[in-house]
Short mmCIF file of C-alpha atoms and ligand atoms in Angstrom, two decimals:
data_model
loop_
_atom_site.label_atom_id
_atom_site.label_comp_id
_atom_site.label_asym_id
_atom_site.label_seq_id
_atom_site.Cartn_x
_atom_site.Cartn_y
_atom_site.Cartn_z
CA MET A 79 70.19 96.21 71.70
CA SER A 80 69.04 99.62 72.92
CA GLN A 81 70.72 102.73 71.57
CA GLU A 82 71.27 104.27 74.99
CA LYS A 83 74.81 105.49 75.60
CA ILE A 84 76.42 104.37 78.82
CA LYS A 85 78.81 106.82 80.39
CA PHE A 86 82.22 105.59 81.40
CA SER A 87 81.89 107.17 84.81
CA GLN A 88 79.45 109.30 86.74
CA ALA A 89 79.84 110.61 90.27
CA SER A 90 77.07 109.79 92.71
CA ILE A 91 76.00 113.25 93.87
CA GLY A 92 72.76 113.91 95.74
CA LYS A 93 70.87 116.50 97.74
CA GLU A 94 73.31 116.08 100.63
CA GLU A 95 76.26 117.36 98.60
CA GLU A 96 74.17 120.20 97.14
CA GLU A 97 73.10 121.33 100.60
CA ALA A 98 76.61 121.04 101.97
CA VAL A 99 77.96 123.34 99.27
CA LEU A 100 75.21 125.89 99.94
CA ARG A 101 75.90 125.72 103.66
CA VAL A 102 79.54 126.66 103.06
CA LEU A 103 78.74 129.34 100.45
CA ARG A 104 76.40 131.00 102.95
CA SER A 105 78.75 130.62 105.92
CA GLY A 106 81.08 133.46 104.99
CA TRP A 107 84.17 131.18 104.91
CA LEU A 108 84.99 129.54 101.56
CA THR A 109 88.57 128.32 101.68
CA THR A 110 90.29 125.88 104.03
CA GLY A 111 88.73 126.01 107.48
CA LYS A 112 86.52 124.02 109.78
CA GLU A 113 84.86 121.91 107.07
CA THR A 114 88.28 120.79 105.91
CA PHE A 115 89.47 120.01 109.44
CA ALA A 116 86.28 118.02 110.05
CA PHE A 117 86.78 116.15 106.76
CA GLU A 118 90.37 115.33 107.74
CA GLU A 119 89.33 114.09 111.14
CA GLU A 120 86.46 111.99 109.80
CA PHE A 121 88.71 110.49 107.12
CA ALA A 122 91.42 109.74 109.70
CA ASN A 123 88.85 107.98 111.90
CA LYS A 124 87.59 105.96 108.96
CA ILE A 125 90.98 104.55 107.94
CA GLY A 126 92.60 104.58 111.38
CA ALA A 127 95.42 106.98 110.45
CA LYS A 128 97.05 109.25 113.04
CA HIS A 129 97.39 112.21 110.67
CA THR A 130 95.48 113.23 107.57
CA LEU A 131 95.86 116.30 105.38
CA ALA A 132 93.34 117.39 102.75
CA VAL A 133 94.97 118.67 99.57
CA ASN A 134 93.78 120.04 96.23
CA SER A 135 94.74 116.85 94.33
CA ALA A 136 96.44 113.51 94.81
CA THR A 137 99.17 114.83 92.54
CA SER A 138 99.87 117.61 95.06
CA GLY A 139 99.65 115.04 97.84
CA LEU A 140 102.27 112.83 96.21
CA MET A 141 104.57 115.82 95.72
CA LEU A 142 104.20 116.82 99.38
CA ALA A 143 104.79 113.21 100.45
CA TYR A 144 108.00 112.89 98.42
CA ASN A 145 109.06 116.31 99.70
CA ALA A 146 108.42 115.30 103.32
CA LEU A 147 110.76 112.33 102.83
CA GLY A 148 113.46 114.75 101.70
CA ILE A 149 113.32 113.59 98.09
CA GLY A 150 114.75 116.05 95.57
CA THR A 151 117.51 116.51 93.02
CA GLY A 152 119.90 113.55 93.00
CA ASP A 153 117.26 111.21 94.42
CA LYS A 154 114.99 108.69 92.73
CA ILE A 155 111.64 107.07 93.35
CA LEU A 156 110.79 103.53 92.28
CA THR A 157 107.40 102.83 90.74
CA THR A 158 105.90 101.03 87.73
CA PRO A 159 105.18 102.28 84.21
CA TYR A 160 101.59 101.07 84.72
CA THR A 161 100.16 104.11 86.51
CA PHE A 162 98.88 107.58 85.85
CA ALA A 163 101.55 110.10 84.77
CA SER A 164 101.44 112.10 87.98
CA THR A 165 102.77 109.29 90.21
CA ALA A 166 106.08 110.06 88.47
CA LEU A 167 105.62 113.73 87.55
CA ALA A 168 105.08 114.67 91.20
CA ALA A 169 108.68 113.50 91.80
CA ARG A 170 109.95 115.33 88.71
CA HIS A 171 108.50 118.58 90.12
CA LEU A 172 110.99 118.17 92.97
CA GLY A 173 113.90 117.41 90.63
CA ALA A 174 113.95 113.69 91.45
CA GLU A 175 114.22 110.95 88.82
CA ILE A 176 112.14 107.82 88.24
CA VAL A 177 113.23 104.17 88.21
CA TYR A 178 110.68 101.76 86.76
CA ALA A 179 110.00 98.20 87.90
CA ASP A 180 107.64 95.91 85.99
CA ILE A 181 104.24 94.83 87.31
CA GLU A 182 103.29 91.28 88.23
CA LYS A 183 102.28 88.87 85.51
CA ASP A 184 98.68 88.46 86.60
CA SER A 185 97.88 91.74 88.32
CA TYR A 186 98.54 95.37 87.44
CA ASN A 187 100.53 95.99 90.61
CA ILE A 188 104.25 96.37 91.20
CA ASP A 189 106.18 93.09 91.39
CA PRO A 190 108.11 92.76 94.69
CA ALA A 191 110.82 90.76 92.90
CA ALA A 192 111.29 93.61 90.41
CA ILE A 193 111.52 96.06 93.34
CA GLU A 194 114.29 94.05 94.96
CA LYS A 195 116.17 93.77 91.66
CA ALA A 196 116.02 97.55 91.14
CA LEU A 197 117.21 98.24 94.69
CA LYS A 198 120.11 95.80 94.30
CA GLU A 199 121.19 97.59 91.13
CA ASP A 200 120.93 100.99 92.83
CA LYS A 201 124.58 101.02 93.93
CA ASN A 202 124.63 104.71 94.92
CA HIS A 203 121.47 104.39 97.01
CA GLN A 204 119.66 107.07 95.06
CA ILE A 205 116.26 105.38 95.36
CA LYS A 206 114.63 106.90 98.44
CA ALA A 207 111.08 105.60 98.13
CA ILE A 208 109.07 102.75 96.64
CA VAL A 209 105.72 103.94 95.28
CA PRO A 210 103.26 101.04 94.96
CA VAL A 211 100.05 101.93 93.13
CA HIS A 212 96.94 99.93 94.07
CA ILE A 213 95.61 99.70 90.55
CA ALA A 214 91.81 99.75 90.33
CA GLY A 215 91.71 99.43 94.13
CA ASN A 216 93.35 96.01 94.19
CA VAL A 217 95.92 96.27 96.97
CA CYS A 218 99.64 95.66 96.30
CA ARG A 219 101.65 93.06 98.25
CA MET A 220 102.28 95.52 101.06
CA GLN A 221 103.81 93.10 103.57
CA GLU A 222 106.50 92.04 101.12
CA ILE A 223 107.01 95.60 99.91
CA ASN A 224 107.41 96.93 103.46
CA GLN A 225 109.89 94.16 104.27
CA ILE A 226 111.99 94.96 101.22
CA ALA A 227 111.81 98.68 102.04
CA GLN A 228 113.13 98.01 105.53
CA LYS A 229 115.88 95.77 104.27
CA TYR A 230 117.16 98.46 101.90
CA GLY A 231 116.40 101.47 104.12
CA VAL A 232 113.92 103.14 101.78
CA LYS A 233 110.45 104.54 102.45
CA VAL A 234 107.07 103.50 101.06
CA VAL A 235 104.61 106.01 99.60
CA GLU A 236 101.34 104.38 98.58
CA ASP A 237 99.61 105.87 95.57
CA ALA A 238 96.14 105.05 96.90
CA ALA A 239 94.34 107.19 94.30
CA HIS A 240 92.13 104.19 93.41
CA ALA A 241 92.06 102.53 96.77
CA PHE A 242 89.38 104.03 98.97
CA PRO A 243 87.95 102.13 100.76
CA SER A 244 90.25 99.15 100.15
CA LYS A 245 90.33 97.39 103.51
CA THR A 246 92.72 94.48 104.01
CA LYS A 247 93.31 92.29 107.03
CA ASP A 248 96.20 94.64 107.94
CA GLY A 249 94.07 97.78 107.65
CA PHE A 250 93.11 100.27 104.98
CA ALA A 251 95.23 100.72 101.88
CA GLY A 252 96.86 104.14 102.04
CA ASN A 253 97.67 103.52 105.70
CA LEU A 254 99.97 100.53 105.17
CA GLY A 255 103.24 102.30 104.28
CA ASP A 256 105.00 105.48 105.48
CA ILE A 257 102.67 107.88 103.67
CA GLY A 258 99.54 107.21 101.59
CA VAL A 259 97.78 109.49 99.13
CA PHE A 260 94.13 109.26 98.04
CA SER A 261 92.44 111.05 95.13
CA PHE A 262 89.00 112.65 95.06
CA TYR A 263 89.13 113.46 91.36
CA ALA A 264 85.70 113.40 89.68
CA THR A 265 85.91 109.77 88.48
CA LYS A 266 87.35 108.26 91.68
CA THR A 267 85.41 106.19 94.23
CA ILE A 268 84.47 109.27 96.26
CA THR A 269 84.92 112.77 94.91
CA THR A 270 85.28 116.44 95.80
CA ALA A 271 85.48 117.33 92.03
CA GLU A 272 89.22 117.85 92.53
CA GLY A 273 91.01 116.95 95.73
CA GLY A 274 92.98 114.42 97.69
CA MET A 275 93.94 113.24 101.16
CA ILE A 276 97.33 112.38 102.60
CA ALA A 277 97.57 109.89 105.46
CA THR A 278 100.52 109.11 107.69
CA ASN A 279 101.23 107.86 111.19
CA ASN A 280 104.49 109.83 111.37
CA PRO A 281 104.09 113.20 113.15
CA GLU A 282 107.21 114.74 111.55
CA TYR A 283 106.13 113.95 108.01
CA ALA A 284 102.66 115.25 108.87
CA GLU A 285 104.03 118.54 110.18
CA LYS A 286 106.29 119.10 107.17
CA MET A 287 103.43 118.38 104.77
CA ARG A 288 101.07 120.62 106.74
CA VAL A 289 103.46 123.55 106.50
CA ASN A 290 104.39 122.96 102.86
CA ARG A 291 100.78 122.51 101.85
CA LEU A 292 100.43 126.27 102.41
CA HIS A 293 103.50 128.19 101.19
CA GLY A 294 105.75 126.94 103.99
CA ILE A 295 103.88 129.18 106.40
CA ASN A 296 104.19 128.02 109.99
CA ARG A 297 100.72 129.11 110.99
CA PRO A 298 97.45 128.23 109.29
CA ILE A 299 95.88 131.17 107.44
CA TRP A 300 92.48 130.39 108.99
CA ASP A 301 94.12 130.77 112.40
CA ARG A 302 95.35 134.23 111.37
CA TYR A 303 91.77 135.34 110.91
CA THR A 304 90.25 133.61 113.90
CA SER A 305 92.69 133.80 116.83
CA ASP A 306 93.42 136.70 119.19
CA LYS A 307 97.02 137.01 118.12
CA ALA A 308 97.75 139.81 115.62
CA SER A 309 96.25 138.49 112.38
CA TRP A 310 99.07 139.73 110.16
CA GLU A 311 101.79 137.80 111.99
CA TYR A 312 103.29 134.69 110.42
CA ASP A 313 106.59 133.23 109.31
CA VAL A 314 107.67 131.36 106.18
CA VAL A 315 109.85 128.52 107.40
CA ASP A 316 110.22 126.37 104.26
CA GLU A 317 109.91 126.60 100.46
CA GLY A 318 106.32 125.40 100.45
CA TYR A 319 103.61 125.05 97.83
CA LYS A 320 99.92 125.91 97.48
CA CYS A 321 97.99 122.68 97.85
CA ASN A 322 95.18 123.24 100.37
CA LEU A 323 91.61 122.01 99.84
CA PRO A 324 88.88 124.67 100.22
CA ASP A 325 85.90 124.19 102.54
CA ILE A 326 83.42 124.13 99.63
CA LEU A 327 85.08 120.97 98.33
CA SER A 328 85.71 119.46 101.76
CA ALA A 329 81.99 119.79 102.49
CA ILE A 330 81.27 117.64 99.41
CA GLY A 331 83.92 115.20 100.61
CA ARG A 332 82.32 114.85 104.04
CA GLU A 333 79.00 113.84 102.46
CA GLN A 334 80.75 111.45 100.07
CA LEU A 335 82.62 109.90 102.96
CA LYS A 336 79.32 109.17 104.74
CA LYS A 337 78.18 107.31 101.61
CA ALA A 338 81.49 105.59 100.89
CA ASP A 339 80.49 102.14 102.15
CA LEU A 340 77.18 102.26 100.33
CA LEU A 341 78.84 103.38 97.09
CA PHE A 342 81.36 100.57 97.50
CA GLU A 343 78.58 97.98 97.98
CA LYS A 344 76.91 99.23 94.80
CA ARG A 345 80.15 98.95 92.83
CA LYS A 346 80.76 95.51 94.21
CA LYS A 347 77.30 94.28 93.19
CA ILE A 348 77.88 95.40 89.62
CA VAL A 349 81.32 93.79 89.62
CA CYS A 350 79.77 90.50 90.81
CA ARG A 351 77.33 90.60 87.93
CA PHE A 352 80.10 91.33 85.43
CA ASN A 353 82.25 88.52 86.83
CA GLN A 354 79.36 86.08 86.86
CA ALA A 355 78.52 86.84 83.25
CA PHE A 356 82.07 86.90 81.87
CA LYS A 357 83.67 84.00 83.71
CA GLU A 358 82.41 81.29 81.38
CA TYR A 359 83.99 82.81 78.25
CA ASP A 360 87.56 81.83 77.47
CA PHE A 361 88.04 84.96 75.33
CA LEU A 362 87.83 87.04 78.52
CA THR A 363 89.93 87.22 81.69
CA LEU A 364 88.41 88.70 84.84
CA PRO A 365 90.17 91.53 86.69
CA PRO A 366 92.68 90.56 89.39
CA ASP A 367 91.04 90.61 92.80
CA GLY A 368 92.89 90.37 96.11
CA ASP A 369 92.18 91.22 99.74
CA GLY A 370 90.03 94.36 100.09
CA ASN A 371 89.53 95.57 96.53
CA ALA A 372 87.76 98.99 96.31
CA TRP A 373 86.74 98.34 92.68
CA HIS A 374 87.43 101.80 91.36
CA LEU A 375 87.78 100.32 87.86
CA TYR A 376 86.72 97.14 86.08
CA LEU A 377 89.73 96.12 84.01
CA LEU A 378 88.58 93.45 81.59
CA ARG A 379 91.19 91.58 79.57
CA ILE A 380 90.53 89.99 76.20
CA ASN A 381 92.40 86.88 75.13
CA GLN A 382 93.88 87.73 71.77
CA SER A 383 94.51 84.07 70.86
CA LYS A 384 90.76 83.34 70.92
CA LEU A 385 89.70 86.32 68.81
CA ASN A 386 90.25 87.63 65.31
CA ILE A 387 90.36 91.26 66.49
CA ASN A 388 92.75 93.07 68.82
CA ARG A 389 92.04 95.17 71.91
CA ASN A 390 91.62 98.42 69.97
CA GLN A 391 89.13 96.85 67.58
CA PHE A 392 87.28 95.18 70.44
CA GLY A 393 87.09 98.54 72.21
CA ALA A 394 85.88 100.30 69.06
CA GLU A 395 83.04 97.78 68.73
CA LEU A 396 82.04 98.35 72.35
CA GLN A 397 81.95 102.08 71.66
CA GLU A 398 79.76 101.45 68.64
CA ALA A 399 77.45 99.49 70.90
CA GLY A 400 77.12 102.60 73.07
CA LEU A 401 79.63 101.88 75.83
CA GLY A 402 81.82 104.62 77.26
CA ILE A 403 85.05 102.67 77.62
CA SER A 404 88.57 103.64 78.60
CA MET A 405 92.01 102.07 79.01
CA HIS A 406 93.99 102.11 82.26
CA PHE A 407 96.81 102.77 81.85
CA ILE A 408 98.87 103.74 78.85
CA PRO A 409 102.26 102.70 80.30
CA HIS A 410 104.80 105.51 80.78
CA TYR A 411 107.22 104.03 78.25
CA ARG A 412 104.65 104.81 75.56
CA PHE A 413 104.62 108.53 76.41
CA THR A 414 107.05 110.85 74.60
CA TYR A 415 108.32 112.52 77.75
CA PHE A 416 109.17 109.42 79.79
CA LYS A 417 110.34 107.43 76.76
CA ASN A 418 112.81 110.15 75.80
CA ARG A 419 113.97 111.00 79.28
CA TYR A 420 114.62 107.44 80.43
CA GLY A 421 115.15 105.59 77.13
CA LEU A 422 112.34 103.20 78.00
CA LYS A 423 111.23 100.35 75.73
CA PRO A 424 108.12 98.12 75.88
CA GLU A 425 110.39 95.05 75.75
CA ASP A 426 111.80 95.97 79.16
CA PHE A 427 108.35 95.65 80.74
CA ALA A 428 106.89 92.43 79.40
CA ASN A 429 104.10 92.15 81.96
CA ALA A 430 103.00 95.77 81.67
CA GLU A 431 102.98 95.52 77.89
CA ASN A 432 100.97 92.27 77.89
CA GLN A 433 98.38 93.73 80.22
CA TYR A 434 98.24 96.95 78.23
CA GLN A 435 97.62 95.04 74.98
CA ALA A 436 94.74 93.07 76.51
CA THR A 437 92.92 95.54 78.76
CA ILE A 438 89.70 97.50 78.30
CA THR A 439 88.17 99.48 81.19
CA LEU A 440 84.39 99.02 81.27
CA PRO A 441 81.84 101.51 82.57
CA LEU A 442 81.48 101.08 86.35
CA TRP A 443 79.77 103.57 88.65
CA PRO A 444 77.51 103.12 91.66
CA ASP A 445 74.25 104.37 90.16
CA MET A 446 74.28 102.22 87.00
CA ASN A 447 70.85 100.62 86.71
CA ASP A 448 70.09 96.98 85.86
CA GLU A 449 69.44 97.76 82.23
CA GLN A 450 72.74 99.57 81.87
CA VAL A 451 74.63 96.71 83.52
CA GLU A 452 72.93 94.22 81.18
CA HIS A 453 73.73 96.41 78.20
CA VAL A 454 77.45 96.37 79.09
CA ILE A 455 77.43 92.60 79.61
CA ASN A 456 75.61 91.91 76.34
CA ALA A 457 77.85 94.20 74.31
CA VAL A 458 81.00 92.48 75.60
CA ILE A 459 79.70 88.93 75.09
CA GLN A 460 78.21 89.63 71.66
CA THR A 461 81.42 91.27 70.46
CA GLY A 462 83.48 88.35 71.72
CA LYS A 463 81.20 85.74 70.18
CA GLN A 464 81.18 87.48 66.81
CA HIS A 465 84.96 87.44 66.66
CA TYR A 466 85.64 84.11 68.28
CA VAL A 467 88.07 81.85 66.47
C1 PLP B 24 93.90 109.92 89.48
C2 PLP B 24 95.26 109.42 89.83
C3 PLP B 24 96.25 110.24 90.37
C4 PLP B 24 96.10 111.72 90.46
O1 PLP B 24 94.98 112.13 91.15
P1 PLP B 24 94.57 113.68 91.11
O2 PLP B 24 93.71 113.84 92.31
O3 PLP B 24 93.81 113.87 89.82
O4 PLP B 24 95.80 114.49 91.15
C5 PLP B 24 97.43 109.68 90.79
N1 PLP B 24 97.66 108.36 90.65
C6 PLP B 24 96.76 107.55 90.09
C7 PLP B 24 97.07 106.09 89.98
C8 PLP B 24 95.54 108.05 89.63
O5 PLP B 24 94.66 107.25 89.02
#
């Protein structure tokens, strides 16, 4: 086996992105302006959303989304422990609390039955929003989730950080609930280094998020410097935040958006090769795959009962073989903050804990070459065979 190290993730950045950044640097306007508006419009057209807002991270986007729904102190959001910390922390920033529902047995996504149970137990109607997370780009059961949300009078905020471009028969993920939030963090399917996009079809939510994205100011700063009206004049109409995306980063995003389908095809090809290679081994379980998976991550599961090593040891051997691996996600109940605040225990989330104990995230990025893909496949199969019982 070759000694080459294979990165866990690498953004696909070319001449187009380099030139776009230079174009903005030389334009005389660096922060949010026409590049960002163009990016928003192009993204809206792509996913068919009425309103889109570029923000400096998905975390900011989630906070603005919760805020637009009026969520604050005394309110709660409902999500799963199997997500990145900021799905929940963005609500904590507003003073809201978190209720956790377990994931499904065979996917990493929120279980509609667990949602309904949590809402039934929520006697004081403190839960204001369900936050499904499309883990790895595999889309949650949105029809069922939307039906439950309607029945209980709560909103749906999709954490679509992994899910661009996840396209289902009902449309793009991130545009299937009340508000959706995408991430353009460096490892995500398309990137602006740091950044995110909010999508909604509700004009009131859009307006509130637009204002609160920039200090609660009722007039865009770029307008202050470009329109005839006195440039110093503006009003602060709400207690807003600072979450806008600068033009330098939006320009990168516009180029990435043009490549999004191509990058997706490349990911999908690699995933097909992984699946093809791994499917015949009973010590491995392939990632869950539903309608319109964006394949942000390849979540391989090992079957403990067939092996004499556990997930951590399996992962360590892959690292020794030169693979940059990761683990998505460490469930919230294993983190000091959430464990202490909510008295969470692994036993309360049997499905999340089982998935956590079995999962290894393999390297997956669009520009992996054939040799690198083969290297990953061989390392996984050799490790499994060596420890097969
Ligand atoms: C990456 C990620 C986020 C946060 O995205 P940022 O753009 O880094 O703020 C939120 N939720 C999930 C599930 C993520 O993976």
